XYZ file of C-alpha atoms in Angstrom:
776
model
C 55.870 74.403 203.102
C 58.734 73.664 205.571
C 61.951 75.632 205.189
C 64.108 72.487 205.149
C 63.937 69.343 202.994
C 65.871 66.351 204.391
C 66.320 63.351 202.047
C 67.150 59.776 203.128
C 67.077 56.445 201.252
C 64.143 54.601 202.761
C 60.571 55.505 203.778
C 60.978 53.712 207.140
C 64.082 55.769 207.908
C 62.267 58.955 206.882
C 59.380 58.132 209.201
C 61.724 57.628 212.190
C 63.780 60.783 211.578
C 60.668 62.910 211.036
C 59.701 62.272 214.675
C 62.947 63.898 215.865
C 62.820 67.058 213.724
C 60.371 69.911 214.169
C 57.823 71.412 211.819
C 60.595 73.270 209.967
C 61.670 69.984 208.334
C 60.043 67.876 205.627
C 61.648 64.396 205.482
C 61.399 62.449 202.207
C 62.874 59.253 200.786
C 64.667 58.611 197.487
C 63.859 54.870 197.899
C 67.456 53.841 197.230
C 69.536 54.830 194.204
C 67.747 57.182 191.809
C 70.184 56.692 188.900
C 72.233 53.807 187.553
C 73.958 52.633 184.400
C 71.401 51.669 181.712
C 70.014 48.123 181.785
C 70.860 47.603 178.101
C 74.251 48.373 176.614
C 77.568 49.023 178.325
C 76.653 52.487 179.584
C 80.320 53.496 179.873
C 82.248 55.590 177.318
C 85.649 53.916 177.525
C 87.247 56.353 175.052
C 86.078 59.353 177.079
C 88.019 58.310 180.196
C 85.381 55.763 181.286
C 82.618 58.345 181.506
C 79.452 56.666 182.867
C 76.059 57.244 181.241
C 73.911 57.539 184.374
C 70.170 57.427 183.782
C 67.232 57.985 186.100
C 65.637 54.583 186.680
C 62.172 54.292 185.113
C 60.598 53.494 188.482
C 62.244 56.555 190.077
C 61.165 59.270 187.619
C 58.088 60.122 189.692
C 60.180 60.208 192.892
C 62.775 62.504 191.297
C 60.062 64.829 189.959
C 58.515 65.151 193.435
C 61.905 65.746 195.111
C 62.786 68.379 192.500
C 59.582 70.224 193.245
C 60.155 70.085 197.021
C 63.829 71.067 196.690
C 62.950 74.107 194.603
C 60.521 75.316 197.264
C 62.851 74.639 200.230
C 65.385 77.117 201.597
C 67.878 74.348 202.463
C 68.215 70.736 201.277
C 69.863 68.258 203.673
C 71.241 65.064 202.108
C 71.075 62.525 204.944
C 71.789 59.240 203.166
C 73.976 56.513 204.734
C 77.582 57.371 205.534
C 79.173 54.575 203.471
C 80.195 54.727 199.787
C 76.772 53.739 198.482
C 75.109 56.401 200.633
C 77.620 59.026 199.515
C 76.969 58.133 195.859
C 73.199 58.463 196.374
C 73.744 61.919 197.920
C 75.910 62.937 194.945
C 73.350 61.723 192.401
C 70.581 63.561 194.253
C 72.682 66.730 194.187
C 73.113 66.456 190.416
C 69.616 65.302 189.428
C 67.784 67.805 191.632
C 69.924 70.664 190.303
C 71.111 71.664 193.763
C 73.744 74.297 194.541
C 76.409 74.392 197.294
C 74.729 77.400 198.841
C 71.461 75.584 199.615
C 72.789 72.031 200.163
C 74.234 70.368 203.265
C 75.433 66.792 203.727
C 74.813 65.198 207.125
C 75.857 61.770 208.456
C 75.151 59.766 211.609
C 75.889 56.272 212.970
C 72.496 55.737 214.550
C 68.948 57.057 214.168
C 68.319 58.602 217.581
C 67.168 62.112 218.494
C 70.582 63.101 219.861
C 72.460 61.664 216.840
C 70.197 63.404 214.297
C 70.364 66.715 216.133
C 74.183 66.444 216.324
C 74.348 65.696 212.593
C 72.265 68.790 211.760
C 74.654 70.923 213.851
C 77.718 69.466 212.084
C 77.046 69.320 208.334
C 79.798 68.670 205.802
C 80.236 68.602 202.037
C 79.749 65.536 199.827
C 82.917 63.402 199.967
C 83.795 63.022 196.283
C 86.517 60.477 197.079
C 83.918 58.084 198.532
C 81.727 58.708 195.479
C 84.640 57.924 193.155
C 85.342 54.646 194.999
C 81.709 53.629 194.517
C 81.809 54.695 190.853
C 84.981 52.706 190.243
C 83.407 49.542 191.720
C 80.173 49.966 189.749
C 81.916 50.661 186.419
C 84.528 47.918 186.875
C 81.819 45.357 187.665
C 79.833 46.495 184.603
C 82.911 46.153 182.357
C 83.620 42.638 183.627
C 80.002 41.472 183.405
C 79.336 43.087 180.021
C 82.418 41.634 178.330
C 82.558 38.210 180.005
C 78.877 37.220 179.865
C 78.615 37.068 176.023
C 81.670 34.818 175.970
C 79.936 32.416 178.336
C 76.812 32.439 176.127
C 78.930 31.582 173.112
C 81.306 29.098 174.708
C 79.056 27.280 177.191
C 75.301 27.996 177.087
C 72.886 30.945 176.774
C 71.737 33.140 179.674
C 74.913 32.720 181.722
C 76.635 35.672 183.367
C 79.901 36.423 185.148
C 80.842 38.884 187.853
C 84.132 39.959 189.373
C 83.451 39.007 193.012
C 80.716 36.424 192.363
C 82.955 34.333 190.102
C 85.655 34.242 192.785
C 83.063 33.142 195.358
C 82.050 30.276 193.035
C 85.715 29.325 192.697
C 86.035 29.036 196.500
C 83.040 26.662 196.601
C 84.192 24.583 193.605
C 87.676 24.150 195.040
C 86.269 23.016 198.381
C 83.994 20.487 196.622
C 86.989 19.038 194.772
C 88.972 18.826 198.009
C 86.119 16.784 199.477
C 85.876 14.544 196.386
C 89.626 13.899 196.370
C 89.789 13.252 200.108
C 90.810 9.729 200.987
C 88.911 8.558 204.062
C 90.945 6.345 206.384
C 89.823 4.634 209.568
C 91.448 4.423 212.970
C 90.487 3.252 216.442
C 90.008 5.683 219.316
C 90.222 4.180 222.800
C 88.144 5.585 225.687
C 88.165 4.237 229.238
C 85.220 4.579 231.642
C 86.500 4.837 235.227
C 85.222 5.672 238.710
C 86.661 7.067 241.936
C 85.046 8.205 245.179
C 81.600 7.479 243.760
C 82.119 9.636 240.647
C 82.161 8.081 237.179
C 84.246 9.728 234.477
C 85.808 8.938 231.125
C 89.311 9.418 229.792
C 90.770 9.098 226.298
C 93.945 7.166 225.484
C 96.861 9.285 224.337
C 97.309 7.088 221.264
C 95.156 6.010 218.318
C 95.473 2.725 216.434
C 95.432 2.318 212.661
C 93.886 -1.154 212.581
C 91.448 -3.283 214.531
C 94.212 -5.826 215.113
C 96.401 -3.216 216.876
C 93.460 -2.033 219.011
C 92.615 -5.637 219.957
C 96.225 -6.388 220.922
C 96.299 -3.291 223.142
C 93.065 -4.255 224.929
C 94.449 -7.753 225.523
C 97.435 -6.224 227.338
C 95.065 -4.382 229.690
C 93.302 -7.535 230.880
C 93.604 -7.813 234.652
C 95.791 -4.724 235.057
C 95.304 -1.993 237.665
C 94.679 1.669 236.891
C 95.898 4.564 239.044
C 96.209 8.343 239.091
C 99.596 9.091 237.582
C 99.264 12.856 237.694
C 96.755 15.620 238.394
C 97.137 19.176 237.186
C 94.926 22.195 237.795
C 95.354 25.253 235.601
C 93.596 28.576 236.119
C 92.600 30.258 232.853
C 90.499 33.106 231.558
C 88.050 33.443 228.718
C 87.702 36.872 227.132
C 84.533 38.124 225.396
C 84.412 38.607 221.639
C 84.331 42.040 220.067
C 80.961 43.628 219.208
C 79.550 42.657 215.825
C 80.807 43.771 212.445
C 78.659 43.030 209.390
C 80.598 39.833 208.750
C 80.522 38.471 212.316
C 76.823 39.343 212.661
C 76.043 37.359 209.502
C 78.089 34.408 210.773
C 76.603 34.340 214.275
C 73.017 34.906 213.073
C 73.483 31.948 210.741
C 74.790 29.689 213.507
C 72.484 30.774 216.332
C 69.319 31.813 214.483
C 69.636 29.871 211.188
C 69.332 33.129 209.195
C 70.640 33.444 205.641
C 73.072 36.347 205.165
C 70.424 38.168 203.122
C 67.807 37.684 205.851
C 70.224 38.971 208.490
C 70.849 42.177 206.537
C 67.148 42.673 205.844
C 66.205 42.352 209.518
C 69.179 44.467 210.663
C 68.184 47.185 208.174
C 64.715 47.325 209.737
C 66.175 47.572 213.253
C 68.530 50.359 212.135
C 65.797 52.347 210.404
C 63.595 52.108 213.480
C 66.429 53.507 215.582
C 67.098 50.324 217.600
C 70.704 49.660 216.468
C 73.627 51.511 214.902
C 74.481 51.274 211.195
C 74.677 47.627 210.146
C 77.245 47.841 207.306
C 80.572 48.211 209.079
C 83.917 46.453 209.373
C 84.866 48.235 212.605
C 84.801 46.708 216.105
C 85.235 50.125 217.678
C 82.720 51.520 220.201
C 82.386 55.212 221.026
C 83.310 56.280 224.560
C 79.678 57.287 225.047
C 78.562 53.744 224.182
C 81.208 52.165 226.441
C 80.103 54.342 229.378
C 76.436 53.489 228.739
C 77.233 49.753 228.610
C 79.225 49.973 231.864
C 76.361 51.769 233.599
C 73.869 49.083 232.520
C 76.182 46.213 233.557
C 76.815 47.672 237.028
C 73.102 48.350 237.491
C 71.907 44.860 236.466
C 74.834 42.536 237.343
C 77.008 44.462 239.831
C 80.346 46.301 239.700
C 82.516 43.163 239.511
C 80.929 42.223 236.144
C 82.001 45.466 234.414
C 85.331 45.591 232.561
C 85.400 48.149 229.769
C 87.692 47.580 226.807
C 88.264 49.006 223.355
C 88.741 46.491 220.554
C 91.025 47.192 217.604
C 90.072 46.203 214.084
C 92.582 43.901 212.375
C 91.640 44.947 208.849
C 93.733 47.844 207.526
C 90.792 49.022 205.415
C 88.377 49.272 208.352
C 87.083 52.721 209.143
C 87.651 53.278 212.867
C 85.512 56.423 212.781
C 82.574 54.074 212.312
C 81.260 51.964 215.151
C 80.574 48.282 215.536
C 76.936 47.194 215.469
C 75.368 47.858 218.868
C 72.036 48.862 220.445
C 71.405 52.598 220.450
C 70.229 52.255 224.051
C 71.821 49.587 226.276
C 69.051 49.877 228.866
C 66.556 48.482 226.341
C 66.991 44.699 226.272
C 64.231 43.982 223.768
C 62.979 45.780 220.673
C 59.423 47.082 220.637
C 58.858 45.278 217.328
C 56.281 42.502 217.330
C 58.136 40.695 214.537
C 59.764 37.556 215.982
C 62.952 37.605 213.887
C 63.576 41.262 214.686
C 63.286 40.459 218.390
C 65.751 37.575 218.071
C 68.351 39.535 216.102
C 68.116 42.553 218.419
C 68.616 40.307 221.452
C 71.706 38.761 219.800
C 73.189 42.217 219.062
C 72.419 43.475 222.587
C 73.999 40.450 224.266
C 77.145 40.539 222.122
C 77.662 44.281 222.636
C 77.011 44.251 226.397
C 79.180 41.141 226.880
C 82.091 42.879 225.142
C 82.276 45.299 228.119
C 81.980 42.644 230.831
C 84.632 40.943 232.941
C 86.584 37.894 231.785
C 85.259 34.499 232.830
C 87.579 32.753 235.308
C 87.959 29.017 234.731
C 89.874 26.254 236.465
C 90.840 23.432 234.132
C 91.720 20.027 235.591
C 93.694 17.319 233.768
C 93.930 13.846 235.335
C 96.371 11.334 233.847
C 95.415 7.686 234.412
C 98.281 5.208 234.160
C 98.361 1.413 234.139
C 100.898 -1.263 234.949
C 100.621 -3.110 231.616
C 101.585 -0.386 229.124
C 103.304 2.989 228.955
C 100.203 4.604 227.433
C 98.039 6.882 229.557
C 94.376 7.836 229.635
C 93.703 11.583 229.857
C 90.579 13.011 231.530
C 89.832 16.730 231.343
C 87.260 18.873 233.068
C 86.720 22.498 233.903
C 84.976 24.508 236.563
C 83.781 28.078 236.080
C 84.970 29.990 239.139
C 83.463 33.299 237.978
C 81.105 33.458 235.001
C 81.812 37.086 233.990
C 80.537 37.775 230.470
C 79.297 34.164 230.164
C 76.380 35.235 232.322
C 75.063 36.996 229.223
C 76.598 35.534 226.081
C 78.484 32.525 224.713
C 79.848 32.729 221.166
C 79.104 29.741 218.939
C 81.536 28.159 216.506
C 81.334 26.751 213.011
C 82.133 23.260 214.367
C 79.157 23.113 216.716
C 77.069 20.039 216.160
C 80.025 17.980 214.966
C 81.318 15.119 217.064
C 83.232 16.394 220.075
C 84.047 15.208 223.560
C 82.170 17.086 226.261
C 84.063 17.759 229.471
C 82.218 16.335 232.451
C 82.597 16.276 236.227
C 85.850 14.841 237.602
C 86.355 13.271 241.060
C 88.630 14.614 243.787
C 91.743 12.399 243.588
C 95.381 12.287 244.644
C 98.460 10.970 242.855
C 98.794 7.131 243.052
C 95.111 6.692 243.983
C 93.654 3.551 242.439
C 90.661 4.013 240.143
C 88.011 1.496 239.231
C 87.426 0.370 235.669
C 83.940 -0.093 234.239
C 84.979 -0.857 230.655
C 87.153 0.323 227.780
C 85.847 0.925 224.243
C 87.990 0.953 221.120
C 85.721 2.624 218.566
C 86.427 2.734 214.859
C 86.452 6.348 213.646
C 87.123 7.901 210.263
C 89.082 10.902 209.053
C 86.846 13.794 208.041
C 87.125 15.708 204.746
C 87.020 19.538 204.858
C 83.547 20.899 205.632
C 81.409 22.381 202.882
C 80.716 26.060 203.278
C 77.612 27.445 204.867
C 76.685 30.995 203.908
C 78.250 32.162 207.173
C 81.544 30.313 206.748
C 81.774 31.530 203.135
C 81.480 35.127 204.381
C 84.310 34.385 206.818
C 86.440 32.883 204.031
C 85.869 35.822 201.659
C 86.661 38.271 204.437
C 89.849 36.351 205.228
C 90.898 36.529 201.572
C 90.230 40.271 201.535
C 87.494 39.844 198.931
C 84.406 42.037 199.154
C 83.316 44.506 201.811
C 80.447 44.644 204.355
C 78.007 45.894 201.716
C 78.846 43.122 199.205
C 78.822 39.826 201.161
C 75.052 39.272 201.152
C 74.457 40.312 197.481
C 77.396 38.153 196.337
C 76.140 34.988 198.041
C 72.581 35.650 196.902
C 73.651 36.263 193.287
C 75.660 33.035 192.829
C 72.589 31.081 193.969
C 70.168 33.004 191.743
C 72.386 32.393 188.731
C 72.338 28.652 189.327
C 76.088 28.314 189.923
C 75.635 27.314 193.547
C 72.772 25.667 195.443
C 72.094 25.708 199.167
C 70.780 22.285 200.098
C 70.191 19.866 202.912
C 71.243 16.379 201.812
C 70.740 13.064 203.520
C 73.782 11.026 204.467
C 74.515 7.364 203.826
C 74.817 4.445 206.200
C 78.288 3.382 207.242
C 79.326 0.421 209.384
C 81.892 0.693 212.140
C 83.304 -1.713 214.693
C 83.457 -1.357 218.463
C 85.758 -3.503 220.641
C 84.880 -3.534 224.333
C 87.028 -4.770 227.217
C 84.838 -5.553 230.219
C 85.391 -8.011 233.071
C 88.606 -9.137 231.330
C 86.729 -10.187 228.186
C 86.856 -8.547 224.765
C 83.690 -8.421 222.654
C 83.276 -7.068 219.114
C 80.133 -5.403 217.763
C 79.402 -3.879 214.355
C 77.211 -0.793 214.425
C 75.900 1.613 211.804
C 75.926 5.383 211.611
C 74.880 8.055 209.129
C 77.751 9.874 207.445
C 77.896 12.715 204.943
C 74.621 14.377 205.946
C 74.662 18.108 205.178
C 72.350 20.840 206.449
C 72.008 24.118 204.510
C 75.403 23.771 202.835
C 76.593 25.337 199.568
C 77.206 22.968 196.640
C 78.483 23.963 193.185
C 76.219 22.961 190.296
C 77.564 21.322 187.135
C 77.108 24.599 185.263
C 78.944 26.436 188.037
C 81.864 24.008 187.812
C 82.148 24.279 184.001
C 81.922 28.096 184.092
C 84.528 28.212 186.854
C 86.959 25.980 184.946
C 86.485 28.007 181.756
C 87.128 31.325 183.518
C 90.212 29.990 185.307
C 91.608 28.680 182.012
C 91.029 31.915 180.134
C 90.806 34.681 182.765
C 93.097 33.440 185.517
C 93.857 36.941 186.782
C 90.188 37.882 187.264
C 89.646 34.789 189.416
C 92.952 35.107 191.273
C 92.348 35.653 194.993
C 95.260 38.078 195.409
C 94.207 40.104 192.384
C 90.602 40.413 193.610
C 91.804 41.449 197.066
C 94.179 43.971 195.446
C 91.251 45.520 193.549
C 89.389 45.948 196.860
C 92.470 47.660 198.302
C 92.563 50.010 195.325
C 88.935 50.989 195.974
C 90.008 51.838 199.536
C 92.915 53.948 198.221
C 90.506 55.821 195.918
C 88.210 56.431 198.913
C 91.194 57.948 200.731
C 91.780 60.324 197.808
C 95.178 58.840 196.927
C 94.325 57.295 193.538
C 92.339 58.576 190.557
C 89.493 56.176 189.743
C 89.951 56.587 185.972
C 93.623 55.523 186.219
C 92.678 52.454 188.218
C 90.090 51.455 185.567
C 92.500 52.132 182.694
C 95.218 49.942 184.238
C 92.683 47.138 184.673
C 90.795 47.372 181.401
C 93.583 47.304 178.801
C 94.962 43.790 179.614
C 91.484 42.499 180.472
C 89.994 43.557 177.124
C 92.944 42.043 175.239
C 92.235 38.692 176.928
C 88.524 38.988 176.027
C 89.367 39.491 172.334
C 91.843 36.607 172.347
C 89.335 34.224 173.982
C 86.510 35.291 171.645
C 88.659 34.453 168.616
C 89.037 30.833 169.711
C 86.198 28.722 168.272
C 86.366 25.839 170.730
C 83.390 25.520 173.095
C 83.600 24.627 176.782
C 81.056 22.025 177.840
C 82.914 20.054 180.469
C 82.516 17.103 178.086
C 83.773 13.773 179.409
C 83.813 10.435 177.575
C 82.309 7.771 179.839
C 82.737 4.790 177.514
C 80.663 3.033 174.859
C 77.194 1.487 174.783
C 76.426 -2.054 173.584
C 76.398 -0.822 169.966
C 79.885 0.647 170.246
C 78.687 4.277 170.301
C 80.508 6.789 172.489
C 78.700 7.998 175.609
C 79.452 11.531 176.855
C 78.349 13.689 179.784
C 78.404 17.433 179.071
C 76.694 20.809 179.429
C 74.178 21.332 176.646
C 71.974 24.256 175.697
C 69.491 23.362 178.464
C 71.939 22.185 181.108
C 73.791 18.972 182.103
C 73.016 15.967 179.894
C 74.240 12.632 178.576
C 74.808 12.062 174.838
C 75.026 8.754 172.979
C 76.775 9.057 169.629
C 79.253 11.564 168.229
C 78.034 15.015 167.196
C 79.881 14.767 163.875
C 78.460 11.337 162.919
C 75.780 10.897 160.242
C 73.373 9.296 162.702
C 71.730 11.842 165.001
C 72.937 11.517 168.638
C 70.491 10.730 171.427
C 70.259 12.930 174.523
C 69.008 12.543 178.090
C 68.903 15.126 180.860
C 70.738 14.019 183.995
C 68.780 13.672 187.227
C 68.728 16.361 189.934
C 70.689 14.175 192.369
C 73.420 13.337 189.826
C 76.671 15.217 189.136
C 78.659 15.334 185.906
C 82.025 14.844 187.631
C 80.927 11.602 189.332
C 78.694 10.222 186.541
C 79.487 6.616 185.530
C 78.747 4.834 182.256
C 76.143 2.624 183.940
C 74.326 5.645 185.408
C 74.398 7.397 182.044
C 72.908 4.448 180.138
C 70.204 4.099 182.813
C 68.892 7.555 181.789
C 67.950 6.205 178.337
C 65.528 3.646 179.750
C 62.752 6.250 179.457
C 60.100 6.209 178.194
C 59.390 2.776 179.623
C 56.260 0.657 179.752
C 55.311 -0.257 183.333
C 52.105 -2.198 182.644
C 48.601 -2.159 181.173
C 45.456 -0.587 182.639
C 41.983 -0.636 181.096
C 43.542 -2.342 178.047
C 45.814 0.682 177.484
C 49.592 0.894 177.994
C 51.044 2.687 181.010
C 54.168 4.575 179.919
C 56.460 6.568 182.216
C 58.796 9.298 181.002
C 60.240 12.714 181.831
C 59.018 15.819 180.035
C 59.638 19.519 180.165
C 57.719 19.853 183.426
C 59.041 16.710 185.117
C 58.210 12.974 185.243
C 54.764 11.790 184.137
C 52.596 8.766 183.315
C 50.934 8.541 179.900
C 47.718 6.521 179.631
C 45.098 6.536 176.892
C 46.432 9.796 175.448
C 46.309 11.594 178.791
C 49.199 12.726 180.997
C 49.420 12.418 184.795
C 52.204 14.133 186.733
C 54.255 11.796 188.880
C 54.634 13.055 192.500
C 58.108 14.053 193.689
C 58.439 11.033 195.953
C 58.088 8.667 192.964
C 61.122 7.742 190.851
C 60.229 7.380 187.129
C 62.975 4.761 186.760
C 61.550 2.438 189.433
C 57.807 3.191 189.672
C 55.643 0.112 189.072
C 52.209 -0.624 187.554
C 50.246 -0.641 190.832
C 51.626 2.765 191.851
C 50.932 4.230 188.378
C 47.283 3.122 188.627
C 46.958 4.788 192.055
C 48.320 8.088 190.648
C 45.820 7.970 187.761
C 42.838 7.169 189.985
C 43.765 9.896 192.488
C 43.864 12.436 189.660
C 40.515 11.207 188.290
C 38.965 11.485 191.738
C 40.143 15.085 192.047
C 38.710 15.899 188.642
C 35.348 14.337 189.576
C 35.214 16.250 192.860
C 36.052 19.459 191.062
C 32.878 19.399 188.935
C 29.764 20.342 190.922
C 27.427 20.544 187.903
C 27.402 21.315 184.160
C 24.508 23.314 182.633
C 23.983 23.040 178.871
C 22.609 25.965 176.825
C 22.957 25.220 173.097
C 24.183 26.860 170.975
C 25.945 29.000 173.652
C 28.942 27.592 175.551
C 28.023 25.420 178.527
C 28.182 26.781 182.083
C 30.267 24.857 184.613
C 29.995 25.127 188.392
C 33.341 24.013 189.786
C 35.219 23.636 193.063
C 38.327 25.832 193.025
C 41.280 26.495 195.261
C 39.451 29.398 196.914
C 35.954 27.935 196.835
C 33.197 27.215 194.263
C 32.899 29.393 191.125
C 31.106 29.610 187.777
C 32.974 29.498 184.482
C 31.830 29.870 180.899
C 33.537 31.001 177.717
C 36.900 31.036 179.580
C 35.681 33.607 182.123
C 35.402 33.080 185.906
C 32.531 34.411 188.072
C 32.343 34.386 191.860
C 29.300 32.717 193.447
C 27.574 34.815 196.167
C 27.797 33.353 199.678
C 24.014 33.022 200.030
C 23.832 30.676 197.017
C 24.280 26.896 197.195
C 26.468 25.894 194.185
C 24.966 22.415 193.771
C 21.388 23.803 193.507
C 22.051 26.693 191.116
C 19.759 26.748 188.080
C 20.722 27.948 184.598
C 18.703 31.130 185.135
C 20.427 31.871 188.470
C 23.855 31.352 186.898
C 22.992 33.770 184.069
C 21.818 36.359 186.633
C 25.124 36.019 188.575
C 27.110 36.423 185.342
C 25.055 39.452 184.296
C 25.451 41.154 187.710
C 29.170 40.407 187.762
C 29.706 41.926 184.309
C 27.689 45.016 185.277
C 30.014 45.598 188.275
C 32.882 46.376 185.886
C 35.335 44.189 187.795
C 38.250 42.788 185.801
C 37.632 39.122 185.057
C 40.076 36.284 185.646
C 40.621 33.973 182.695
C 39.917 30.251 182.928
C 42.171 27.988 180.878
C 41.091 24.341 180.964
C 43.918 21.809 180.767
C 44.467 20.611 177.225
C 45.155 17.093 176.149
C 48.733 16.622 174.992
């Protein structure tokens, strides 16, 4: 048995570190947290100063037992979990659960998993930082208090199975408010004028310094330009520099990986975790842009070696956030001379390359750019056309890396080549377009831009962004979707050869790719929480709570006091809200049907729905679930009444009615007592008789092809030889039996089938059950 036991969180991390330590060390993993608050119940004794009832997780009891045994036999136990608050809490829980003592326990931390970093950590152990542990405890207990007390209110007031969280609910609020901004936005049109000119054999375009509100104004302006001359009124050249961005923090890595690699924030953290545990990059949960002097020197050496001395320009970035821990480093490669990870996994290669480029570029020279602005005047009006272009005189860091922006892909003017001209030079005119454009509402959030927004509000920390965004989607409050746009017409006026022509064109507007939309349930829950728990959802309050966690981590605030100050007013609000009997359903009266009955849209027990008739009336109301592409806030009376057209008869086939409706598992066709699922591309409200017949016949064909043969054996159950998803098989008495490869299913006899069944049963293998589809 080795003298030393070193414990980390993950098996992959343990495997990497074990390579760097000699035979005197045994490296084991706790596989994350070993204890937590109980799944059922509050798990916090509020009266006993918020004492938590930590319990060993059921799936970790075996792990803890093994670690206890190893710790008892070891001379020294090294707790080498991550250096952040979660890692410190894991180390503390291990210390307590394994029954360790200060004499035989050492805490070690490191920013990267390299031989030199691990050896340095072993030489410089420290004690467990109880202040960091308390900050983690405070967050965990506060979030449990909020979730435990708010969730039952949502079950009672809105619908079952809902839940609320301190940070998650604020994230939903951000998305709901943006959606309402978009809905309320009034789109207006204007005309943008662009001239297409030429000089010295070079064609270029320039935009008018004025926009017109109406087509009439744009047309009048173009009329004034008929027959006029255009000339260079002014030319200005401005030297400028472009400076590289800082190395990645958790937040900026999530944003850039989303934009450049189309990763979700959760995927980014998962891949980065793998790279860190393999020793390829430094710790990936950080809000610091700081680089160690050792890293800066290594980056400089690599830049000078590969690109030359003039490309190296070392710099130290300062973190804007007051809560950032400068002792930590930004995310960077552990070895700048390695441009690609040894991993064969494609996404790991892509993310490593992104991290390497960003980190190396941060220590490279500024890009030197010359920007040229040419002003084109005319003799008919005082308005000017402005052409811009730029030339990169020295590429600097751009040789390696160009940061993307959230607006990429949106309509923008690209700067092209400009001719060499002098003031008063005449320029030729090809044509001038006055194009109708439209004001744009605020953009919906992507996962990356939501991380940026939360960070800007001071809500959450590097370790919480990905879980927060993942949780609001899992709970059904927010969906990430790609939605098709709608056609929109726009007009283009063109002045060419002194004649003005008008053309109407079409474009697609409102298309969204991987954007976050609030669901109806998310909107109703958000409105209810804002009405009753305004402080919990207040941005400043949530940011203040994060600051208090930081103060606890610095040892300047007792975590119990922080919880006490929060809980007393919060609990009073919970009791007050619980006492009110009124439910929150987001109910909205749309109007009345032809019989004079009220029509409502609301959240019901099973989600958004439309109701005809009052709940209190003697006659039972009718209900219809709203469609997936419909929203409660925009639902009209006509759309609501359309939902009650089902079930509807679409025709007759084989002297039996064809009825279409929507059931628990989606839309279907009913014919002769049998049910046929309607494919996703078919709309139950518009599908016709001929299409319904095709769906039925396709299903019948599949059923016929499924049956290879049926062997009777009265009075025993029949034996069926069927085609399955993974190949032919035998089934009888609801049991499935695999057919040997040397047997031809279509030629199997009853005796051969019985032999296969007998041999299969004798093997002792667990049998899969066969459940034939029942008639409704």
